Short mmCIF file of N, CA and C in Angstrom, two decimals:
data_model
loop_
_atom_site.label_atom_id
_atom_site.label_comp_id
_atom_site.label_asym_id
_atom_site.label_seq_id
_atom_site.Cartn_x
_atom_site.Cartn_y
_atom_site.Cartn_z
N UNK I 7 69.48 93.74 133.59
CA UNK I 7 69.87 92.83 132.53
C UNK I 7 71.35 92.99 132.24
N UNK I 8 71.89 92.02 131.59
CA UNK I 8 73.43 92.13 130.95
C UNK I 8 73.34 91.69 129.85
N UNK I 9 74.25 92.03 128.97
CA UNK I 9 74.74 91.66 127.84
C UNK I 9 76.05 90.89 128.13
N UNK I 10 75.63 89.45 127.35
CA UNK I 10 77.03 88.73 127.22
C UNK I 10 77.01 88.93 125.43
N UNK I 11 78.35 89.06 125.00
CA UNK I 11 78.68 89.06 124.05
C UNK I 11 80.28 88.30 123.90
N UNK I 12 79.86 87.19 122.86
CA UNK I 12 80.73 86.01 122.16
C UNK I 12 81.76 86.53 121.67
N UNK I 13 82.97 86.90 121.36
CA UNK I 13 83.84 86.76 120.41
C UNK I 13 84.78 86.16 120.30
N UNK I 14 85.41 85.60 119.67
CA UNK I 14 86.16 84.42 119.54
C UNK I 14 87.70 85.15 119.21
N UNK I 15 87.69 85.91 118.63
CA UNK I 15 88.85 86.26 116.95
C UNK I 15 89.10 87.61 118.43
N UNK I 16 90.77 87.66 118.64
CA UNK I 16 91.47 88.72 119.42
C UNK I 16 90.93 90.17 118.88
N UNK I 17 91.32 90.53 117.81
CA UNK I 17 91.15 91.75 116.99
C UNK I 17 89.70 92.32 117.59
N UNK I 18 88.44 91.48 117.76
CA UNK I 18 87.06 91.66 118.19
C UNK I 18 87.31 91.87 119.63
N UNK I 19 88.33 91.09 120.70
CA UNK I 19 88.35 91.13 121.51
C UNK I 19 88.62 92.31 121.83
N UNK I 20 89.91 92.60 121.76
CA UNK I 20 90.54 93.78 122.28
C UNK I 20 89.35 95.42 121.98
N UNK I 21 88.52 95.28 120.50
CA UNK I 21 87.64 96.73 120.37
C UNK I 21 86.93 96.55 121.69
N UNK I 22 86.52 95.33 121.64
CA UNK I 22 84.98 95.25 123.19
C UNK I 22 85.63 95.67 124.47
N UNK I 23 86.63 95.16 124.32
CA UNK I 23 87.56 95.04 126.05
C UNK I 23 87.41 96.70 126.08
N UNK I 24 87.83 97.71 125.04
CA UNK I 24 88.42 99.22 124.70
C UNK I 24 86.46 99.60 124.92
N UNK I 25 86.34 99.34 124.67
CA UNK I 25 84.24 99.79 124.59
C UNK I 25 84.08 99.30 125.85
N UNK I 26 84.35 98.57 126.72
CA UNK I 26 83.79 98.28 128.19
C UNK I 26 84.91 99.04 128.88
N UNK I 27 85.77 99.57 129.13
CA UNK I 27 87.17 100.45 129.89
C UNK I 27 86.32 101.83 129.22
N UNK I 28 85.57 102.03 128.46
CA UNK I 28 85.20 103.89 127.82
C UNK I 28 83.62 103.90 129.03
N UNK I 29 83.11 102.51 128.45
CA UNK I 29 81.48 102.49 128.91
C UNK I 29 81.91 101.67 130.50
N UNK I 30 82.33 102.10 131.63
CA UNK I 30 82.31 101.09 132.96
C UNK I 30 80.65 100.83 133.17
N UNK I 31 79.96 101.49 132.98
CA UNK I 31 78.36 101.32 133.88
C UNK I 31 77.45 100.66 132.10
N UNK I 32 78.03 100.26 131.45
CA UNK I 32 77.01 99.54 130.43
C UNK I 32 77.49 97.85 130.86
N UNK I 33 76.13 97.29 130.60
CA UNK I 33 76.05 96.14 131.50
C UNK I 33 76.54 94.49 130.31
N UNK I 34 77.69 95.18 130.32
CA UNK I 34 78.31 93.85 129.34
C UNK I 34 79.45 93.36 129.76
N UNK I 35 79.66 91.89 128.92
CA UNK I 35 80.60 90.88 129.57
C UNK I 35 80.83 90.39 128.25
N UNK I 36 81.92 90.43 128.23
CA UNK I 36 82.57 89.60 127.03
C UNK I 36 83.14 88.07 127.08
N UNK I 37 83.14 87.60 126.36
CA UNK I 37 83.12 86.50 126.62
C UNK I 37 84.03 85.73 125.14
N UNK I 38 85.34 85.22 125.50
CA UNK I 38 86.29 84.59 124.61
C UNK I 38 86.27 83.31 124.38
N UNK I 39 84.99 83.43 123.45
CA UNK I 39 84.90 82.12 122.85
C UNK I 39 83.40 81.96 121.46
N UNK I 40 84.02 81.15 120.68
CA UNK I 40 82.83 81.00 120.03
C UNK I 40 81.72 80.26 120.70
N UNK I 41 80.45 80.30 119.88
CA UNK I 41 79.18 80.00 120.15
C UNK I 41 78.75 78.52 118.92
N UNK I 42 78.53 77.30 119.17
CA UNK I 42 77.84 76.33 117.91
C UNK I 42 77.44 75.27 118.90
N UNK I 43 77.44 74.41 118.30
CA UNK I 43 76.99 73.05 118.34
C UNK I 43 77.78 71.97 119.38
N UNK I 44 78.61 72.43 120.01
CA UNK I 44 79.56 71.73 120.51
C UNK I 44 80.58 72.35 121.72
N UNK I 45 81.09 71.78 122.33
CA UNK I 45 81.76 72.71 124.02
C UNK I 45 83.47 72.03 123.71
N UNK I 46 84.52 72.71 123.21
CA UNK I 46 86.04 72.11 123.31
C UNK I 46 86.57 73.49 122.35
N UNK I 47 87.37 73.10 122.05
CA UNK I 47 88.41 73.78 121.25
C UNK I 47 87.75 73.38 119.54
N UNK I 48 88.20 74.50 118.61
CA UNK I 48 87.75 74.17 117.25
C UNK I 48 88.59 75.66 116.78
N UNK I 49 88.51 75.29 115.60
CA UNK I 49 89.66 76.26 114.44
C UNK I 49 89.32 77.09 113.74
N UNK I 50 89.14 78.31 113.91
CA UNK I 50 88.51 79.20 113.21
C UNK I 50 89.49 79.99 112.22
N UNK I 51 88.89 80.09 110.96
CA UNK I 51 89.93 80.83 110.35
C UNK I 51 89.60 82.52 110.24
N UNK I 52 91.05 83.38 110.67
CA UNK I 52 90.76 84.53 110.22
C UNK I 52 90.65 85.20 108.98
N UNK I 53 89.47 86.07 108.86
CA UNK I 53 89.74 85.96 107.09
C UNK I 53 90.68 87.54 107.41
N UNK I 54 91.15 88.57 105.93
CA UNK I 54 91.86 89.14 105.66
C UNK I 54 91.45 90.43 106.37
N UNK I 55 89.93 90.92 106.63
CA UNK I 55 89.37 91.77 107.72
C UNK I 55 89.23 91.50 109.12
N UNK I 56 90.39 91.53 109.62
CA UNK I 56 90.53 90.38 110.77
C UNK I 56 89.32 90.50 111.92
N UNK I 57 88.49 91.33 111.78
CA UNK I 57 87.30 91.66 112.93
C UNK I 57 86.23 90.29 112.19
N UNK I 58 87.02 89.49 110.84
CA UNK I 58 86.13 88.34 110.27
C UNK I 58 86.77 86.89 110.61
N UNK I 59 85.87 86.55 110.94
CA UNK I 59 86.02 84.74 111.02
C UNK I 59 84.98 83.80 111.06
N UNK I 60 85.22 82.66 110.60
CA UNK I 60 84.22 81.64 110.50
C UNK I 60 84.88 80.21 111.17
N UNK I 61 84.08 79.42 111.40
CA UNK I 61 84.48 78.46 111.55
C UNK I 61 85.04 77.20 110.99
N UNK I 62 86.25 76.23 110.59
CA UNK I 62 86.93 75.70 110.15
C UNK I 62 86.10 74.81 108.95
N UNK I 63 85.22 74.67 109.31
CA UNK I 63 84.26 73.75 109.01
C UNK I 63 82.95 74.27 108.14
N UNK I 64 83.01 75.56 108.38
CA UNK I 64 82.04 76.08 107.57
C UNK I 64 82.25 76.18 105.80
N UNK I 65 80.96 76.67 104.89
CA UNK I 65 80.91 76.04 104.19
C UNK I 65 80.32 77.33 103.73
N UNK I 66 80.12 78.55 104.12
CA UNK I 66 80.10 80.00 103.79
C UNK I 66 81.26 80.40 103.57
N UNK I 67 81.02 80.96 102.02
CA UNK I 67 82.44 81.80 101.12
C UNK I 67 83.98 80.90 100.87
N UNK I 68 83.31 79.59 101.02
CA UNK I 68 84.54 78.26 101.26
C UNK I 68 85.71 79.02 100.02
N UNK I 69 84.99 80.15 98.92
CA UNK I 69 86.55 80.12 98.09
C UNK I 69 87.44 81.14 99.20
N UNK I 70 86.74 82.24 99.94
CA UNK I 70 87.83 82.89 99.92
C UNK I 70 88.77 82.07 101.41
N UNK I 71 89.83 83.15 100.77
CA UNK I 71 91.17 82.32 101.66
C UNK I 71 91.00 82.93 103.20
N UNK I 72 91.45 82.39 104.13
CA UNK I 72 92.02 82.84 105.47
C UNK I 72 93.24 83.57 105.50
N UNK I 73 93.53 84.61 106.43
CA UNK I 73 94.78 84.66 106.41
C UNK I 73 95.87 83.77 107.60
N UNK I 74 94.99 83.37 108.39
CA UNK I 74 95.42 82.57 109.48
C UNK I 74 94.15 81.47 110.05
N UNK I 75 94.49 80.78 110.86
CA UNK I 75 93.63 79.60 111.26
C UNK I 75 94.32 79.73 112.54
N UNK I 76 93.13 79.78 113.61
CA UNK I 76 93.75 79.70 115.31
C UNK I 76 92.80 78.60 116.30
N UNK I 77 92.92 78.57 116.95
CA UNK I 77 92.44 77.34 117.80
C UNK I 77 91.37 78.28 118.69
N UNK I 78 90.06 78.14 119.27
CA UNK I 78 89.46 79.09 120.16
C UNK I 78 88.57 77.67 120.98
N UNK I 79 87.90 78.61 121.93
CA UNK I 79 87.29 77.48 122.96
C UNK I 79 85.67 77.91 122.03
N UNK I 80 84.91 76.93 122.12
CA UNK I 80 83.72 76.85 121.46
C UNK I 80 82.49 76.36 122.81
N UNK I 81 81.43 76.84 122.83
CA UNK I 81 80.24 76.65 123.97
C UNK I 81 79.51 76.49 123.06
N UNK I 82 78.40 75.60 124.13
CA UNK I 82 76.73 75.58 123.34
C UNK I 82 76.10 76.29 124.60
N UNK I 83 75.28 77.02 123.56
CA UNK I 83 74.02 78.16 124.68
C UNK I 83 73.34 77.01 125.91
N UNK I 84 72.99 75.72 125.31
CA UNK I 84 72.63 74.76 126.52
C UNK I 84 73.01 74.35 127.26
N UNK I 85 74.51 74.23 127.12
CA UNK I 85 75.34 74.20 128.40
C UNK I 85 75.65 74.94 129.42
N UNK I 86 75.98 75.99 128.82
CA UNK I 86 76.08 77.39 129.85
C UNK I 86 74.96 77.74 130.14
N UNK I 87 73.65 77.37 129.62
CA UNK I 87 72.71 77.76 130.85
C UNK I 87 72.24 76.72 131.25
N UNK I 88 72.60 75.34 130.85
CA UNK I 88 72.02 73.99 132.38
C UNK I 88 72.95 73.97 133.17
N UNK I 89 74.64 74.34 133.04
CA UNK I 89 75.62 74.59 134.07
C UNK I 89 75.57 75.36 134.90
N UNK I 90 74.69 76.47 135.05
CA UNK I 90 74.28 77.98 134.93
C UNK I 90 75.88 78.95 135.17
N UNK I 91 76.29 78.75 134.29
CA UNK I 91 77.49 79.26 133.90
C UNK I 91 76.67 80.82 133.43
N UNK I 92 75.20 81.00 132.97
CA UNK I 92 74.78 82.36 132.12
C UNK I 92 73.44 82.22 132.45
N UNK I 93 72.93 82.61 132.87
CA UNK I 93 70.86 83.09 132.72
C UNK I 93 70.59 82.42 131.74
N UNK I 94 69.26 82.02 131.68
CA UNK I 94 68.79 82.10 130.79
C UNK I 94 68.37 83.35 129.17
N UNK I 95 68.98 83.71 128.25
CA UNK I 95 68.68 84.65 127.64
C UNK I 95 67.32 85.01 127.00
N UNK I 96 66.46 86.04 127.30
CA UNK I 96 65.40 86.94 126.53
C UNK I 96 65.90 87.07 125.60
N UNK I 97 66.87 87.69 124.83
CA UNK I 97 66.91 87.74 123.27
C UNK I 97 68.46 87.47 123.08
N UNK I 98 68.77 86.77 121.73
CA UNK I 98 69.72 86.18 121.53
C UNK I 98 69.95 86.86 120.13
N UNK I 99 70.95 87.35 119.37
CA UNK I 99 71.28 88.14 118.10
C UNK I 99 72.38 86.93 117.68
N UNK I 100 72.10 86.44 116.65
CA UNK I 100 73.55 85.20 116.25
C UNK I 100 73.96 86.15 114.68
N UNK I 101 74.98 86.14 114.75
CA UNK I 101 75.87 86.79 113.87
C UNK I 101 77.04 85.90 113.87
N UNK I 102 76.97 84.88 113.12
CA UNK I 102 78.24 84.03 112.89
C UNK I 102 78.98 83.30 111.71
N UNK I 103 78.57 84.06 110.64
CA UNK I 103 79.31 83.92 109.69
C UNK I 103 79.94 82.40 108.90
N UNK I 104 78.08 81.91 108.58
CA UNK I 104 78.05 80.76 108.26
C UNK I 104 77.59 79.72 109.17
N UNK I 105 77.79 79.71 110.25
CA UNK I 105 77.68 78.92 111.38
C UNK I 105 76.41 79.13 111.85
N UNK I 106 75.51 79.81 112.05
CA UNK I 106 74.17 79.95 112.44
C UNK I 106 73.68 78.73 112.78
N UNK I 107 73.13 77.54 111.85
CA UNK I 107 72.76 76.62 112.37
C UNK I 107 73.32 76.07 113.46
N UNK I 108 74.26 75.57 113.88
CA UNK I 108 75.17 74.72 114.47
C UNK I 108 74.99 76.02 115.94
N UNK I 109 74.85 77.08 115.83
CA UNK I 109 74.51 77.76 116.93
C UNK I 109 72.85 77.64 117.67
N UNK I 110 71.99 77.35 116.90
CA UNK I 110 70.72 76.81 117.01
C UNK I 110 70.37 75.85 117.57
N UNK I 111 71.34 74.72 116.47
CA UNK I 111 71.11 73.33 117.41
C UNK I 111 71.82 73.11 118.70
N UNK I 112 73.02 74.13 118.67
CA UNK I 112 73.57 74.09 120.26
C UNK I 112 72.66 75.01 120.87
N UNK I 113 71.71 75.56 120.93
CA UNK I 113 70.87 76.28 121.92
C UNK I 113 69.13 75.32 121.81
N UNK I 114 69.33 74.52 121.24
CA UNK I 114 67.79 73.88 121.03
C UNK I 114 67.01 73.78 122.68
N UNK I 115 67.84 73.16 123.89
CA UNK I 115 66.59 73.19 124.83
C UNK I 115 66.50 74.69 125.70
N UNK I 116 67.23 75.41 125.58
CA UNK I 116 67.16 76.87 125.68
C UNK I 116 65.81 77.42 124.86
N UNK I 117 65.97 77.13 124.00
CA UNK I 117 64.91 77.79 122.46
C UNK I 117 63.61 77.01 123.26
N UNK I 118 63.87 75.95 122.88
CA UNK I 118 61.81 75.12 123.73
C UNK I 118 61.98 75.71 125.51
N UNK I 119 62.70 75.94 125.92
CA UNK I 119 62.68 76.22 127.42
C UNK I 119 62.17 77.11 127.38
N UNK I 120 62.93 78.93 127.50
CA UNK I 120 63.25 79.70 127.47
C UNK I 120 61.96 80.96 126.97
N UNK I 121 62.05 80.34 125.00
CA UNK I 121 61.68 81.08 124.32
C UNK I 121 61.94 82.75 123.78
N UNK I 122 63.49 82.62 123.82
CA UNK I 122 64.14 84.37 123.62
C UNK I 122 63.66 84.26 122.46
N UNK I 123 63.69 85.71 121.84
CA UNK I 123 63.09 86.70 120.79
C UNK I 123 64.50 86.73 120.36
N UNK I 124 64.68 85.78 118.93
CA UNK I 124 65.63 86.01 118.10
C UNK I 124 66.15 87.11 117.13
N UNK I 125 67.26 87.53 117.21
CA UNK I 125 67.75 88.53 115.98
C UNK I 125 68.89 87.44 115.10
N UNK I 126 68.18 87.20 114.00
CA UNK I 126 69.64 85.82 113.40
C UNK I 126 69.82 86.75 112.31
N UNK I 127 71.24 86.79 111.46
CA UNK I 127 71.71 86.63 110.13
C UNK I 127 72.22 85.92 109.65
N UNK I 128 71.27 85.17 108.58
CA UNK I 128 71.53 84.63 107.91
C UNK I 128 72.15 84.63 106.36
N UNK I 129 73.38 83.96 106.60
CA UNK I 129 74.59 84.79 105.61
C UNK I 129 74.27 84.03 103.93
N UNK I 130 72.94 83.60 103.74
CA UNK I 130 72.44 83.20 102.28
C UNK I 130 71.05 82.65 102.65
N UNK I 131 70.95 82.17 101.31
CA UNK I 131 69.64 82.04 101.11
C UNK I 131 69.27 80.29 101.69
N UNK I 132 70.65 79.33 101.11
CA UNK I 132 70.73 78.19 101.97
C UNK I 132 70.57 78.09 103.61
N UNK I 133 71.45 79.65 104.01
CA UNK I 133 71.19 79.20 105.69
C UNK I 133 70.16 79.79 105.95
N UNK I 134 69.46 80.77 105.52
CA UNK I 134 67.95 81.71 105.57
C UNK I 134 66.84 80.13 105.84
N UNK I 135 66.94 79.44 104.73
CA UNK I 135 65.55 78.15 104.82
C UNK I 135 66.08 77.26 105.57
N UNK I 136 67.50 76.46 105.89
CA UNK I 136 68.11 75.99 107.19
C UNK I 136 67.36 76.33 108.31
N UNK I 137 67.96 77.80 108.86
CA UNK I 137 67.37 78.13 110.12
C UNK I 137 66.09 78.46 110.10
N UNK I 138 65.43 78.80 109.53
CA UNK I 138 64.04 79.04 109.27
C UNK I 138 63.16 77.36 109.77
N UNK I 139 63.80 76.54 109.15
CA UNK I 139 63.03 75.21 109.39
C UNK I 139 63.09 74.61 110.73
N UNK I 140 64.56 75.03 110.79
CA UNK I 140 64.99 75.06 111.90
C UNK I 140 63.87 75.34 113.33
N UNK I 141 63.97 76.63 113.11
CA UNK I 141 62.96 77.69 114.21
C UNK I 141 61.32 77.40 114.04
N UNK I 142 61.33 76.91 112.97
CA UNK I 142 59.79 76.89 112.72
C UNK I 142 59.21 75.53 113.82
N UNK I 143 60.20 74.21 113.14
CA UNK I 143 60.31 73.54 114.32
C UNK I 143 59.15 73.35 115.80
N UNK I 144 60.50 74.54 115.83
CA UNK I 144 60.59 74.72 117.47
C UNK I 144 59.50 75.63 117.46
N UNK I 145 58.50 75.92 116.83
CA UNK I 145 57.31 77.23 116.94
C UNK I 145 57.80 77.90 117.21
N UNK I 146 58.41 79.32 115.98
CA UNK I 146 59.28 80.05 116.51
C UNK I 146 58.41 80.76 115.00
N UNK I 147 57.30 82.03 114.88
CA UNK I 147 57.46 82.94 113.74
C UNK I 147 58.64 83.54 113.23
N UNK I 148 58.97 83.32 111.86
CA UNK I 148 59.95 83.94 110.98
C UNK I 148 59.75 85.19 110.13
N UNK I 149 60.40 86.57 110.36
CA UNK I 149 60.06 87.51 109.83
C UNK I 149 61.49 87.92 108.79
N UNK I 150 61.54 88.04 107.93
CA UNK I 150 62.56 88.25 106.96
C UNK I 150 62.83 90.09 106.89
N UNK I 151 63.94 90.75 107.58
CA UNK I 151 63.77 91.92 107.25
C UNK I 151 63.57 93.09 105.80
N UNK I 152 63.98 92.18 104.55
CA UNK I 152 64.45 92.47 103.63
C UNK I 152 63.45 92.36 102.64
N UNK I 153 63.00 92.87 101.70
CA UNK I 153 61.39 92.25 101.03
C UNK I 153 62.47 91.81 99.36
N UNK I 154 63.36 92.46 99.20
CA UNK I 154 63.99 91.93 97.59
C UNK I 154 65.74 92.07 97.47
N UNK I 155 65.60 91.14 97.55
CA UNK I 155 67.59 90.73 97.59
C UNK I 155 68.48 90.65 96.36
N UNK I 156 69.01 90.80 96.07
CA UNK I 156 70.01 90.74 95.01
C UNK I 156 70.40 89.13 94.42
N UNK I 157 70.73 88.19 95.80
CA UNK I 157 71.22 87.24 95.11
C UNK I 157 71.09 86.14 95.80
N UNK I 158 70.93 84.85 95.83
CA UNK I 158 71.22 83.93 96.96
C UNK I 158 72.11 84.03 98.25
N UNK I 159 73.35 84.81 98.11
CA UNK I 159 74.48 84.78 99.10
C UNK I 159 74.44 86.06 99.59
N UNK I 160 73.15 86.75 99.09
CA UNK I 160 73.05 88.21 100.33
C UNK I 160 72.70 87.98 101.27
N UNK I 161 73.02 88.50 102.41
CA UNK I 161 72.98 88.22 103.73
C UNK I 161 71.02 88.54 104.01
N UNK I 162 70.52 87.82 104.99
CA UNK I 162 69.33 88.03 105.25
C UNK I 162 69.19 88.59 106.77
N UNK I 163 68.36 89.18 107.43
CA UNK I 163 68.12 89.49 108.55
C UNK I 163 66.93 89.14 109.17
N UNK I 164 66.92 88.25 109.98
CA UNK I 164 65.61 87.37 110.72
C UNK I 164 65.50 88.11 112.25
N UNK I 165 64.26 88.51 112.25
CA UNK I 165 63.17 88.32 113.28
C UNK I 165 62.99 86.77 113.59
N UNK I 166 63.11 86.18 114.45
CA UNK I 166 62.45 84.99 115.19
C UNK I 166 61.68 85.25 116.57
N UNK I 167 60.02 84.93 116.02
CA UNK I 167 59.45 85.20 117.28
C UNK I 167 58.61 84.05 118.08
N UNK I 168 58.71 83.65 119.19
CA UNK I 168 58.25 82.94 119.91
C UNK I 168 56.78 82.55 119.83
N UNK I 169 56.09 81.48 119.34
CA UNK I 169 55.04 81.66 119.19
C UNK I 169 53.94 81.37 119.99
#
């Protein structure tokens, strides 16, 4: 098996690049670019922890500020695997900081194809029932890691299992 892993934002790049030059025989590939709904260029802003970014468009933590906005290349999971640019993936972990959905619906005939064993975070309680409806959908069991949360905008941690 391999691990491809997404990152978009340099700062992310360069730790992974430094973690694959320490680890040569761990079976990963990095890969410079975001993951959503769509295959071109799109604007991600860096926020002030620069290992953070979201997408231009997103609508998670809209007060706080960026410290920069950069241009990155953006894929959908369905492209790169009907191009076969990537395998098909067994399990998929989305960590994207607001963007989750838009990573979903860019993997939708992957998800009915496929059927990987999801790890999602969902960065509130809006994108928690989003993707949830989302996945349910697609017959996909939803397991919530967390049994009592603090607030709407605490982050959630999903199990998605193939049903």
């Amino acid at each position: 098996s391999k691990v491809f892993v997404f990152a978009p934002l340099p700062a992310n790049q360069q730790v992974l690049r430094r973690l694959c030059d320490l680890n040569p025989n761990l079976p990963i590939e990095l890969v410079s670019a975001a993951v959503g709904n769509a295959d071109g260029l799109v604007r991600l802003k860096v926020m002030a922890d620069t290992s953070m970014g979201k997408l231009a468009t997103s609508l998670f933590q809209a007060t706080a500020a960026p410290v920069t906005e950069i241009e990155v290349t953006i894929r959908q999971v369905d492209t790169l695997v009907e191009k076969k640019e990537f395998p098909p993936p067994n399990i998929i972990k989305v960590d994207v900081e607001g963007a989750e959905v838009e990573v979903l619906n860019g993997a939708t005939g992957v998800l009915r194809a496929f059927r990987p064993l999801i790890f999602l975070e969902a960065h509130s309680a809006m994108l928690e029932q989003e993707c949830s409806k989302k996945l349910t959908q697609l017959d996909y069991k939803i397991q919530r890691l967390e049994s009592n949360l603090r607030n709407d905008e605490h982050t959630r941690h999903l199990v998605c299992i193939p049903a």
